[in-house]
XYZ file of C-alpha atoms in Angstrom:
787
model
C -25.311 -47.045 16.915
C -23.372 -44.518 14.810
C -21.182 -45.699 11.920
C -19.307 -43.403 9.486
C -16.572 -45.921 8.688
C -13.225 -45.412 7.032
C -12.982 -48.143 4.402
C -9.248 -48.835 4.023
C -7.468 -50.364 7.016
C -4.556 -52.732 7.755
C -7.045 -54.496 10.060
C -9.767 -57.031 9.592
C -11.887 -55.882 12.525
C -13.729 -58.405 14.712
C -15.847 -56.884 17.483
C -15.436 -59.414 20.227
C -16.030 -59.535 23.981
C -13.748 -62.524 24.537
C -11.467 -60.801 27.078
C -14.500 -59.652 29.086
C -16.049 -63.122 28.861
C -12.798 -64.645 30.131
C -12.940 -62.336 33.166
C -16.522 -63.417 33.824
C -15.306 -67.051 33.728
C -12.725 -66.288 36.430
C -15.403 -64.634 38.612
C -17.768 -67.594 38.143
C -15.113 -70.167 39.110
C -13.316 -68.359 41.949
C -15.973 -66.330 43.727
C -19.165 -67.212 45.609
C -22.375 -65.355 46.216
C -24.225 -62.872 44.058
C -21.327 -61.915 41.716
C -20.545 -65.568 40.931
C -24.206 -66.391 40.347
C -24.609 -63.345 38.098
C -21.459 -64.247 36.099
C -22.623 -67.876 35.638
C -26.057 -66.754 34.418
C -24.529 -64.226 32.021
C -22.025 -66.820 30.696
C -24.846 -69.281 30.107
C -26.670 -66.669 28.001
C -23.508 -65.687 26.108
C -22.751 -69.325 25.270
C -25.843 -69.328 23.001
C -24.130 -66.735 20.748
C -20.553 -67.778 19.923
C -20.080 -64.707 17.676
C -19.793 -62.597 20.826
C -16.594 -64.507 21.568
C -15.335 -65.302 18.105
C -15.982 -61.810 16.744
C -18.648 -59.880 14.854
C -18.133 -58.413 11.384
C -21.801 -57.832 10.578
C -22.672 -54.750 12.637
C -26.392 -55.564 12.519
C -25.698 -58.357 15.013
C -24.688 -55.703 17.541
C -28.200 -54.278 17.375
C -29.639 -57.825 17.631
C -27.658 -58.546 20.812
C -28.053 -55.002 22.179
C -29.465 -55.947 25.612
C -27.056 -58.841 26.137
C -24.085 -56.656 25.246
C -25.361 -54.018 27.643
C -25.429 -56.601 30.438
C -21.947 -57.824 29.516
C -20.653 -54.253 29.806
C -22.538 -53.324 32.972
C -19.396 -53.286 35.144
C -17.716 -50.925 32.694
C -20.826 -48.742 32.237
C -22.338 -48.416 35.749
C -25.906 -47.074 35.658
C -25.171 -44.702 38.545
C -22.769 -42.737 36.316
C -24.718 -42.873 33.039
C -26.000 -39.297 33.329
C -22.559 -37.914 34.093
C -20.051 -39.838 31.961
C -19.806 -39.509 28.165
C -18.838 -43.068 27.203
C -19.491 -45.639 24.491
C -17.966 -48.759 22.872
C -15.894 -48.109 19.743
C -13.093 -49.258 17.483
C -10.007 -46.968 17.740
C -10.010 -44.057 15.280
C -13.233 -45.230 13.607
C -16.379 -43.089 13.668
C -18.207 -46.126 15.032
C -19.885 -46.231 18.452
C -22.586 -48.091 20.361
C -23.750 -48.796 23.926
C -23.856 -45.143 24.988
C -24.252 -43.633 28.414
C -27.401 -41.515 28.832
C -25.407 -38.266 28.676
C -23.844 -39.346 25.364
C -27.323 -40.142 23.982
C -28.583 -36.697 25.026
C -25.624 -34.989 23.304
C -26.240 -36.859 20.031
C -29.993 -36.158 20.182
C -29.294 -32.443 20.620
C -26.970 -32.490 17.594
C -29.885 -33.446 15.337
C -30.389 -35.931 12.548
C -28.204 -34.020 10.074
C -25.122 -34.167 12.282
C -22.264 -36.320 10.943
C -20.284 -37.934 13.741
C -16.704 -37.444 12.499
C -13.340 -36.870 14.158
C -12.234 -33.338 13.385
C -9.474 -32.920 10.739
C -8.933 -36.659 10.511
C -8.845 -38.273 7.061
C -8.504 -41.734 5.477
C -4.717 -41.609 5.320
C -4.343 -40.556 8.964
C -6.720 -43.353 9.970
C -4.662 -45.944 8.085
C -1.307 -44.734 9.447
C -2.598 -44.467 13.011
C -3.706 -48.102 12.873
C -0.244 -49.054 11.621
C 1.305 -47.118 14.518
C -1.003 -49.090 16.858
C 0.575 -52.295 15.503
C 4.108 -50.901 15.839
C 3.469 -49.919 19.462
C 1.588 -53.019 20.675
C 2.987 -55.858 18.564
C 6.502 -54.625 17.753
C 6.842 -52.810 21.135
C 8.115 -49.579 19.547
C 8.190 -46.581 21.828
C 6.410 -44.107 19.527
C 4.079 -41.343 20.588
C 1.297 -40.932 18.040
C -1.546 -40.042 20.409
C -2.053 -36.373 19.610
C -5.362 -34.820 20.751
C -8.448 -35.861 18.770
C -11.756 -34.002 18.996
C -15.412 -34.291 18.114
C -17.103 -30.939 17.382
C -20.753 -31.458 18.263
C -23.425 -28.718 18.020
C -26.169 -28.260 20.579
C -29.804 -27.750 19.696
C -29.199 -24.001 20.242
C -26.472 -23.968 17.608
C -23.504 -23.699 19.985
C -20.498 -25.817 19.034
C -19.142 -27.931 21.849
C -15.650 -29.391 21.682
C -15.063 -32.892 23.131
C -11.585 -34.400 23.656
C -11.479 -38.109 22.723
C -9.898 -40.634 25.135
C -9.483 -44.301 24.192
C -9.173 -47.370 26.438
C -7.776 -50.350 24.487
C -7.505 -52.870 27.350
C -9.974 -55.199 25.622
C -8.238 -55.271 22.240
C -5.964 -57.890 20.722
C -3.775 -57.460 17.612
C -3.034 -60.640 15.617
C -0.976 -60.943 12.384
C -2.432 -62.971 9.494
C -0.438 -64.985 6.975
C -0.503 -61.913 4.712
C 1.198 -59.693 7.268
C 4.645 -58.373 6.235
C 7.295 -59.162 8.802
C 9.113 -55.901 9.573
C 12.790 -55.468 10.416
C 13.986 -52.609 12.614
C 15.283 -50.950 9.444
C 11.741 -51.120 7.962
C 10.290 -49.624 11.137
C 12.838 -46.782 11.132
C 12.017 -46.074 7.491
C 8.297 -45.839 8.317
C 8.881 -43.577 11.301
C 11.007 -41.239 9.146
C 8.349 -41.072 6.412
C 5.105 -40.497 8.249
C 3.348 -38.817 5.294
C 4.307 -41.455 2.709
C 0.968 -43.317 2.651
C 2.083 -45.650 -0.143
C 5.043 -46.835 1.959
C 2.761 -47.583 4.912
C 0.343 -49.501 2.668
C 3.256 -51.479 1.272
C 4.449 -52.556 4.719
C 0.910 -53.055 6.066
C -1.258 -54.530 3.272
C -4.995 -54.073 3.660
C -6.585 -56.496 6.182
C -3.270 -58.235 6.789
C -3.800 -57.982 10.542
C -6.724 -58.810 12.830
C -8.022 -56.349 15.405
C -10.136 -58.382 17.791
C -12.092 -57.027 20.752
C -13.448 -53.556 21.493
C -12.338 -50.220 22.882
C -14.033 -47.730 25.162
C -14.290 -44.096 24.104
C -14.679 -41.411 26.755
C -15.390 -37.808 25.815
C -14.173 -34.903 27.921
C -15.951 -31.553 27.505
C -13.032 -29.308 26.568
C -15.198 -26.556 25.092
C -13.768 -23.685 27.100
C -10.146 -24.745 26.670
C -10.558 -25.448 22.959
C -12.518 -22.233 22.341
C -9.770 -20.238 24.032
C -7.163 -22.071 21.957
C -9.134 -21.251 18.779
C -9.406 -17.638 19.908
C -5.665 -17.480 20.532
C -4.923 -18.991 17.102
C -7.290 -16.565 15.420
C -5.920 -13.551 17.241
C -2.314 -14.425 16.424
C -3.025 -14.096 12.719
C -1.269 -11.010 11.332
C -4.272 -9.578 9.502
C -6.449 -7.347 11.688
C -9.462 -8.441 9.597
C -8.843 -11.985 10.827
C -8.597 -10.748 14.384
C -12.075 -9.336 14.169
C -13.707 -11.939 11.943
C -17.301 -11.614 13.148
C -18.405 -15.217 12.596
C -15.274 -16.832 14.050
C -14.927 -14.671 17.163
C -18.646 -14.658 17.917
C -18.933 -18.444 17.673
C -15.930 -18.883 19.952
C -17.492 -16.647 22.603
C -20.824 -18.448 22.273
C -19.017 -21.683 23.108
C -17.166 -20.173 26.072
C -20.295 -18.564 27.581
C -22.696 -21.312 26.407
C -25.070 -18.666 25.068
C -26.420 -19.120 21.518
C -27.813 -15.560 21.371
C -24.524 -13.903 22.364
C -23.247 -11.080 20.137
C -19.769 -9.577 20.166
C -18.605 -6.062 19.422
C -15.319 -4.165 19.554
C -14.633 -0.506 20.252
C -11.106 0.863 20.128
C -9.994 3.734 22.377
C -8.167 6.877 21.302
C -6.499 8.362 24.389
C -5.499 11.600 22.646
C -9.105 12.376 21.718
C -10.686 10.528 24.700
C -13.089 8.753 22.372
C -14.057 5.312 21.183
C -13.990 4.478 17.509
C -14.559 1.543 15.201
C -11.887 0.826 12.566
C -13.201 0.891 9.027
C -13.351 -2.873 8.443
C -17.080 -3.219 7.738
C -19.178 -5.771 9.630
C -16.102 -7.493 11.033
C -15.687 -4.836 13.752
C -19.250 -4.019 14.711
C -19.780 -1.979 17.837
C -23.010 -1.773 19.818
C -22.204 1.331 21.849
C -21.089 3.531 18.961
C -23.750 5.604 17.289
C -23.532 5.176 13.470
C -20.274 6.841 12.568
C -16.718 6.271 13.636
C -16.234 8.031 16.995
C -18.048 8.581 20.291
C -16.815 11.078 22.882
C -16.292 9.381 26.260
C -17.292 12.382 28.343
C -20.631 13.072 26.694
C -23.260 11.550 24.441
C -24.818 8.180 25.201
C -21.932 7.077 27.419
C -22.052 9.972 29.837
C -21.280 9.016 33.422
C -22.261 5.377 32.823
C -18.731 4.566 31.629
C -16.997 6.503 34.360
C -16.153 3.343 36.331
C -14.853 1.552 33.239
C -12.660 4.483 32.186
C -11.326 5.338 35.622
C -11.054 1.951 37.346
C -10.624 0.008 34.099
C -12.918 -2.728 35.371
C -15.716 -4.584 33.503
C -18.996 -2.717 33.352
C -21.869 -5.212 33.668
C -25.573 -4.497 33.105
C -27.524 -7.669 33.832
C -30.939 -6.061 33.347
C -31.010 -2.993 31.105
C -34.727 -2.322 31.766
C -33.892 -1.905 35.443
C -30.681 0.009 34.609
C -32.572 2.693 32.682
C -34.647 3.754 35.676
C -31.874 6.152 36.676
C -32.017 9.341 34.562
C -28.232 9.482 34.012
C -28.329 5.952 32.560
C -31.255 6.518 30.223
C -29.342 7.512 27.008
C -27.095 4.437 27.072
C -29.904 2.098 28.153
C -32.277 3.306 25.456
C -29.532 3.047 22.813
C -29.004 -0.618 23.785
C -32.712 -1.429 24.064
C -33.252 -0.032 20.560
C -30.913 -2.831 19.414
C -32.859 -5.456 21.394
C -30.086 -5.796 23.956
C -31.340 -6.755 27.460
C -28.083 -7.612 29.244
C -24.462 -6.814 28.433
C -20.840 -6.717 29.565
C -18.318 -4.056 28.580
C -14.821 -5.323 29.390
C -11.805 -2.985 29.162
C -8.708 -4.237 27.383
C -5.798 -2.756 29.331
C -2.014 -2.934 28.819
C 0.390 -1.339 31.322
C -2.437 0.729 32.799
C -3.482 2.136 29.425
C -6.909 1.486 27.970
C -6.631 0.065 24.432
C -10.319 -0.603 23.816
C -13.316 -2.559 25.043
C -14.940 -5.820 24.103
C -18.736 -5.750 24.094
C -20.792 -8.847 24.984
C -24.494 -8.479 24.191
C -27.541 -10.650 24.857
C -31.223 -10.270 24.052
C -32.147 -12.060 27.304
C -32.180 -10.248 30.677
C -29.609 -11.529 33.190
C -28.076 -13.933 30.628
C -24.895 -11.871 31.082
C -24.054 -11.054 34.666
C -21.309 -10.491 37.203
C -20.774 -14.253 37.643
C -20.154 -15.308 34.041
C -18.268 -12.052 33.455
C -15.417 -13.744 35.317
C -14.855 -15.967 32.234
C -13.416 -12.923 30.500
C -10.288 -13.340 32.636
C -9.515 -16.366 30.430
C -9.579 -14.456 27.141
C -8.604 -10.844 27.880
C -4.820 -11.519 27.896
C -5.000 -12.589 24.243
C -7.128 -9.571 23.313
C -4.600 -7.282 25.009
C -1.760 -8.503 22.800
C -3.942 -8.314 19.696
C -5.211 -4.767 20.280
C -1.703 -3.631 21.128
C -0.479 -5.164 17.887
C -3.310 -3.481 16.017
C -2.393 -0.102 17.510
C 1.262 -0.652 16.528
C 0.229 -1.603 12.981
C -2.023 1.453 12.807
C 0.803 3.755 13.902
C 3.065 2.167 11.281
C 0.388 2.698 8.640
C -0.048 6.345 9.719
C 3.721 6.826 9.548
C 3.746 5.257 6.083
C 0.957 7.553 4.939
C 2.805 10.596 6.263
C 5.964 9.476 4.532
C 4.087 8.826 1.282
C 1.919 11.946 1.266
C 4.120 14.533 2.942
C 7.794 13.562 3.039
C 8.149 11.044 0.246
C 11.374 9.133 -0.155
C 11.361 7.538 -3.579
C 12.160 3.783 -3.581
C 15.095 4.323 -5.949
C 17.024 6.317 -3.334
C 15.579 4.765 -0.178
C 18.790 2.732 0.203
C 20.803 5.883 0.845
C 18.506 7.101 3.658
C 18.390 3.612 5.131
C 22.173 3.444 5.075
C 22.474 6.681 7.041
C 19.725 5.603 9.514
C 21.594 2.340 10.155
C 24.758 4.275 10.904
C 22.819 6.372 13.381
C 21.356 3.299 15.106
C 24.812 1.765 15.406
C 26.054 4.901 17.214
C 22.813 5.789 19.018
C 24.703 6.103 22.308
C 26.610 9.003 20.725
C 24.382 11.999 21.444
C 26.597 14.251 19.293
C 26.036 12.218 16.141
C 25.399 14.502 13.173
C 23.447 13.160 10.237
C 25.426 13.342 7.013
C 23.986 15.139 4.040
C 22.334 12.942 1.444
C 23.830 13.938 -1.885
C 23.931 12.409 -5.337
C 26.693 13.620 -7.642
C 26.968 13.526 -11.408
C 23.313 12.910 -12.154
C 21.464 13.899 -15.290
C 18.310 15.941 -14.704
C 15.063 15.861 -16.656
C 12.221 18.273 -16.103
C 8.809 18.309 -17.719
C 5.377 19.794 -17.169
C 1.874 19.953 -18.558
C 0.630 23.295 -17.307
C -2.812 24.896 -17.396
C -2.535 27.923 -19.627
C -3.375 31.323 -18.091
C -4.641 29.723 -14.867
C -4.292 33.013 -12.947
C -6.269 34.833 -15.666
C -9.015 32.214 -15.471
C -9.050 32.429 -11.714
C -9.423 36.240 -11.725
C -12.174 35.959 -14.313
C -14.004 33.353 -12.183
C -13.671 35.563 -9.075
C -15.039 38.590 -10.955
C -17.938 36.634 -12.392
C -18.915 35.225 -8.986
C -18.671 38.672 -7.355
C -20.740 40.285 -10.098
C -23.449 37.616 -9.755
C -23.509 38.136 -5.989
C -23.763 41.935 -6.306
C -26.514 41.641 -8.930
C -28.611 39.403 -6.676
C -28.026 41.694 -3.682
C -29.179 44.671 -5.748
C -32.388 42.732 -6.631
C -32.958 42.022 -2.946
C -32.475 45.695 -2.032
C -34.794 46.753 -4.886
C -37.506 44.563 -3.351
C -37.236 46.267 0.037
C -40.446 48.259 0.785
C -39.501 49.864 4.112
C -39.866 53.642 3.827
C -37.824 54.258 6.985
C -34.701 52.738 5.418
C -35.199 54.090 1.900
C -32.272 56.556 1.937
C -29.899 54.018 3.493
C -30.932 51.382 0.961
C -30.340 53.806 -1.915
C -26.880 54.515 -0.588
C -26.052 50.805 -0.279
C -27.293 50.218 -3.846
C -24.997 52.979 -5.082
C -22.027 51.487 -3.241
C -22.728 48.004 -4.624
C -22.979 49.409 -8.150
C -19.616 51.134 -7.623
C -18.042 47.817 -6.634
C -19.600 46.179 -9.707
C -18.066 48.804 -12.014
C -14.664 48.337 -10.346
C -14.795 44.682 -11.351
C -14.504 45.752 -15.001
C -10.881 46.678 -14.311
C -7.903 44.400 -13.351
C -8.526 42.756 -10.005
C -6.526 44.153 -7.094
C -5.015 41.844 -4.522
C -7.359 42.626 -1.620
C -10.449 43.671 -3.587
C -12.297 40.371 -3.021
C -11.819 40.696 0.724
C -13.033 44.329 0.641
C -16.308 43.267 -0.995
C -16.701 40.359 1.453
C -16.247 42.685 4.464
C -18.605 45.298 2.981
C -21.386 42.733 2.396
C -20.926 41.221 5.865
C -20.938 44.587 7.708
C -23.255 46.772 5.612
C -25.620 44.619 3.516
C -26.360 41.539 5.602
C -27.700 43.531 8.627
C -30.245 45.286 6.358
C -31.409 41.976 4.864
C -31.782 40.348 8.304
C -33.861 43.244 9.718
C -36.114 43.672 6.703
C -39.777 42.666 6.667
C -39.936 39.969 4.015
C -42.650 39.614 1.420
C -43.046 36.558 -0.841
C -40.902 37.980 -3.612
C -38.168 38.973 -1.174
C -38.230 35.573 0.548
C -37.760 33.862 -2.806
C -34.779 36.070 -3.666
C -33.204 35.612 -0.218
C -33.629 31.836 -0.486
C -31.974 31.848 -3.934
C -29.168 34.001 -2.598
C -28.546 31.758 0.453
C -28.420 28.647 -1.738
C -25.505 30.021 -3.755
C -23.365 31.151 -0.806
C -20.273 29.215 0.139
C -20.535 28.131 3.778
C -16.944 29.036 4.666
C -16.418 32.322 2.817
C -19.942 33.695 2.585
C -19.302 34.507 -1.073
C -20.587 33.152 -4.342
C -18.467 30.202 -5.477
C -20.193 28.847 -8.595
C -17.666 29.850 -11.271
C -14.676 29.245 -9.022
C -16.073 25.839 -8.110
C -16.252 24.929 -11.802
C -12.670 26.140 -12.273
C -11.307 24.294 -9.228
C -13.208 21.164 -10.214
C -11.809 21.304 -13.752
C -8.243 21.794 -12.499
C -8.667 18.853 -10.088
C -9.988 16.612 -12.884
C -7.141 17.573 -15.218
C -4.490 17.111 -12.530
C -5.869 13.725 -11.494
C -5.991 12.409 -15.032
C -2.533 13.689 -16.005
C -0.937 12.494 -12.733
C -2.429 9.023 -13.210
C -0.953 8.737 -16.706
C 2.450 9.987 -15.576
C 2.575 7.647 -12.554
C 1.523 4.636 -14.634
C 4.101 5.357 -17.322
C 6.726 5.963 -14.628
C 6.437 2.316 -13.575
C 7.443 1.363 -17.126
C 10.240 3.936 -17.100
C 11.816 2.399 -13.987
C 12.317 -0.765 -16.030
C 14.529 1.146 -18.430
C 16.916 2.128 -15.634
C 16.144 2.802 -11.949
C 16.080 6.528 -11.275
C 14.779 9.131 -8.824
C 11.383 10.550 -9.729
C 9.186 13.180 -8.101
C 5.894 14.652 -9.227
C 4.014 17.778 -8.175
C 0.471 18.984 -8.740
C 0.012 22.732 -9.091
C -2.097 24.266 -11.857
C -1.043 21.297 -13.897
C 1.438 18.480 -13.336
C 5.222 18.754 -13.311
C 7.957 16.239 -12.642
C 11.684 15.912 -11.998
C 13.826 12.905 -12.888
C 17.461 12.346 -11.860
C 19.395 9.436 -13.343
C 23.002 8.409 -12.855
C 25.427 5.934 -11.354
C 25.262 7.525 -7.891
C 21.476 7.057 -7.701
C 21.651 3.344 -8.507
C 25.209 2.148 -7.762
C 24.284 -1.539 -8.133
C 23.529 -1.030 -11.827
C 26.009 -0.133 -14.532
C 24.923 3.243 -15.868
C 25.295 4.119 -19.544
C 24.237 7.291 -21.317
C 21.982 5.166 -23.574
C 19.578 4.861 -20.628
C 19.373 8.658 -20.453
C 18.450 8.744 -24.139
C 15.799 6.093 -23.565
C 14.267 8.083 -20.722
C 14.254 11.280 -22.762
C 12.260 9.577 -25.490
C 9.963 8.044 -22.863
C 9.414 11.518 -21.353
C 8.602 13.114 -24.700
C 6.125 10.400 -25.634
C 4.498 10.448 -22.175
C 3.928 14.226 -22.381
C 2.409 13.690 -25.830
C 0.032 11.132 -24.347
C -0.880 13.464 -21.457
C -1.633 16.330 -23.842
C -3.687 13.993 -26.077
C -5.759 12.770 -23.092
C -6.416 16.342 -22.035
C -7.644 17.159 -25.524
C -10.166 14.300 -25.258
C -11.156 15.414 -21.768
C -11.516 19.140 -22.423
C -15.018 19.069 -23.898
C -16.482 17.430 -20.788
C -14.907 19.826 -18.265
C -17.181 22.169 -16.269
C -14.778 25.008 -17.129
C -12.909 24.849 -20.448
C -9.152 24.990 -19.927
C -6.190 24.594 -22.272
C -2.800 23.172 -21.365
C 0.753 23.691 -22.546
C 3.626 21.198 -22.480
C 7.263 21.870 -21.644
C 10.468 19.811 -21.442
C 13.758 21.295 -20.236
C 16.854 19.541 -21.566
C 19.953 20.074 -19.443
C 22.890 18.311 -21.074
C 25.473 18.563 -18.243
C 25.299 16.387 -15.112
C 24.581 18.136 -11.828
C 24.595 17.311 -8.076
C 21.528 17.261 -5.863
C 21.264 17.431 -2.075
C 18.461 16.549 0.326
C 17.546 19.654 2.338
C 16.749 18.457 5.882
C 14.871 21.665 6.724
C 12.511 21.435 3.726
C 12.480 17.622 3.449
C 13.074 17.764 -0.281
C 15.870 17.607 -2.878
C 17.473 20.695 -4.346
C 20.452 21.396 -6.579
C 23.807 21.501 -4.845
C 26.235 24.333 -5.520
C 26.246 27.651 -7.394
C 26.922 26.152 -10.823
C 23.971 23.819 -10.535
C 21.698 26.697 -9.485
C 21.616 27.775 -13.138
C 19.468 24.733 -13.848
C 16.926 25.697 -11.160
C 16.728 29.297 -12.403
C 15.958 28.163 -15.938
C 13.438 25.599 -14.704
C 11.456 28.123 -12.646
C 11.359 30.885 -15.268
C 11.327 29.155 -18.595
C 7.549 28.737 -19.035
C 7.140 32.544 -18.860
C 9.935 33.166 -21.401
C 9.290 34.776 -24.805
C 10.311 33.860 -28.291
C 13.295 36.018 -29.205
C 12.213 39.157 -31.097
C 8.491 38.717 -30.297
C 5.967 39.197 -27.512
C 4.713 35.604 -27.671
C 5.522 33.023 -25.054
C 7.472 29.939 -26.021
C 4.629 27.682 -24.731
C 1.369 27.377 -26.624
C -1.841 25.457 -26.008
C -1.980 21.902 -27.346
C 1.739 21.986 -28.092
C 4.886 20.768 -26.349
C 7.978 22.971 -26.189
C 11.441 21.411 -25.805
C 14.042 23.860 -24.415
C 17.766 23.132 -24.834
C 21.184 24.788 -25.063
C 23.451 22.634 -27.194
C 23.373 21.597 -30.822
C 23.851 17.953 -29.721
C 20.585 18.121 -27.792
C 18.846 19.553 -30.836
C 20.022 16.700 -33.046
C 19.000 14.139 -30.430
C 15.439 15.457 -30.049
C 14.936 15.924 -33.786
C 15.575 12.158 -34.088
C 12.992 11.453 -31.379
C 10.484 13.731 -33.119
C 11.110 12.031 -36.446
C 10.516 8.660 -34.809
C 7.261 9.799 -33.129
C 6.066 11.368 -36.384
C 6.618 7.967 -37.974
C 4.389 6.557 -35.222
C 1.764 9.259 -35.998
C 2.039 10.641 -32.464
C 3.375 14.064 -33.549
C 2.007 16.238 -36.374
C 3.943 17.897 -39.174
C 5.505 20.474 -39.242
C 7.665 21.457 -36.233
C 8.747 24.962 -35.078
C 12.265 25.980 -34.049
C 13.254 29.315 -32.510
C 15.587 31.107 -30.101
C 14.498 32.266 -26.620
C 14.869 35.697 -25.062
C 17.425 35.932 -22.261
C 16.148 34.508 -18.910
C 17.675 36.216 -15.828
C 21.118 36.538 -17.349
C 20.965 33.132 -19.046
C 21.181 33.394 -22.789
C 21.633 31.070 -25.724
C 18.561 28.925 -25.068
C 16.712 27.460 -28.043
C 13.463 25.568 -28.446
C 11.621 23.096 -30.630
C 7.815 23.215 -30.530
C 5.683 20.279 -31.667
C 1.969 19.577 -31.955
C 0.387 16.292 -30.843
C -1.693 14.458 -33.400
C -5.278 14.550 -32.053
C -6.715 12.446 -34.830
C -5.373 9.189 -33.442
C -8.071 6.970 -31.903
C -5.538 5.553 -29.452
C -2.108 7.140 -28.957
C 0.941 4.906 -29.017
C 1.689 4.275 -25.343
C 4.870 2.310 -25.554
C 8.085 2.683 -27.461
C 10.073 -0.099 -29.053
C 13.519 0.780 -27.747
C 15.212 -1.369 -30.392
C 13.698 1.045 -32.898
C 15.008 3.896 -30.772
C 18.560 2.607 -30.953
C 18.225 2.577 -34.733
C 17.052 6.212 -34.804
C 19.990 7.268 -32.642
C 22.412 5.976 -35.247
C 20.764 7.735 -38.213
């Protein structure tokens, strides 16, 4: 007897066999022969225990009368069917059973002592309401359908979960109201039906134990493991997240239930038709593959797969190996067989997932037992493959969308602030897609204010030339040492000549580096020096030098790369740090007023900002937002320069940076160039802005030979006196915040390609601050603007 009882119920439950006893009385009085004699004898025995008729509340009495109850129920539980049927006596919706068939007993024994016999996803409230619905249906004769599927999930001794559908037979039950029962009107019943989840309402209309449930029910279990497992698989695969689709534990357990194999393992391999290879998406353990060698891809035409997968790839039919030990006896199968045996796999099925004749991937079923997987149970895959097809197709679609998003983000970025304009034009195209002559309109934004700023690595080309020279000198020096160690008399004159030529190259490096000089040295070493080294008879000293030389060569260029590597690494570190700061602060800046923003990494980091009513037509633009952004830009560049100052000492190659802001007071128009997939100024007048922007960092202070930019300083370039007054207020404010040092420099700029009249303010960032001020109080800003 199993009893995991729900405590609250509208019923006082009396387990009674009175209806069955009444039927025995009819048999005893109306029939003759064996059945009548048997009924009379059984009734005489039952008469000794009136509780069997009146009803049992103490469940221990069921155990006491176990044999008599079994005899009473013998017509309902025929011994000939006991090993086939899964039946027992129960009370509806209670986890209470007794008088089992032998098959039911075997199932419970396999489940183990720790197994709790509970209806899946069925709680106290559902139990109470279902009992109330039973009263509505049987006593009040309401036509309500509340019999949704109920299941027991019962494990086997091998750990496989079996799913059993519950079927109830209530022919031997009687429902009787007590004096405490609430008499319900049709209005009450309608209210209950319309408020299924209101447990308090149900308890009000059906007080606890206000009704009597007298009799017993019969529970029959139907093994719905395959159907339920497939349903679970379908539910799991329909989840949008690909990680849910390949959840190792969930999917593997479902397949174990379908194939009734506790040792079954599941793998996935996705197919790339363009590269004719299988690969495993980078989702960790959730998408394990048993055919892929550690790594992400396996070529279909070679490697461990070889000709073994020819049938699967060409015919797109399941590839079954029921005995891998036998399979490996053929030489062409040995690589794949050994690869599987190394993973303790003795039988397997590789099933192709195909949509419209195209292979999407394969599902791998693996077992450590020979012949556990075979051509017969492989047919079960027909039940699940349709769901896998839809899922893998969805995954491929999602992957393509992700690739497209990456391309858009990394190569042809459309900033969110102006995405609406591109979307608008794309929608127009879709609405007229039948018109083959449709011409995309130009994306332009008129009357926008531009802002340009940069933190640039000072003299990056000078540093690069220095690094190249230093690497080349080191390489030549080591080659000369190698040639000095040569002891072959036959090549002595040739070696002396090569030494002279190398020394000549080394001397040439003391002068400015010519454009193709690095390539000349590379070609000379490859054609003239390397053949001598390869043919030489090496001694211990020479071997040591050659090993040292080989260690320092770059694999791609064949040249020394130590100093250039330090330089490139330092530039990358600086760019990464500065770009991170700028991008983080840009999120804050968008809160000031939405605007178009683009950032570039070169030898430093530069950015463009365009703000105006045409960029964000849903917002009311005011020039005060431009002033806010200008102050934001100045402070952000100060922070970037400050962070570089802190970073500089730890760089592999010491580099300084300069800061620059270009103030352009007049609004301009910008246009998206379809050929270059980027924005550019629109019109001849606006081109003046681009000319200044591209040339200004190389400009000189008027009447001197010094550039306007200087390390650890930020230069603000402008044309109009109004801009000067505006930025002097910002500087005063930031000096008050201890972000900028005293004093400041002001000067005129030499003419830049026919553009004259430019002026500049140069400021120095305060490096003594422990933490620079990262945000600006814009209420304070408004005050400074009115000074």
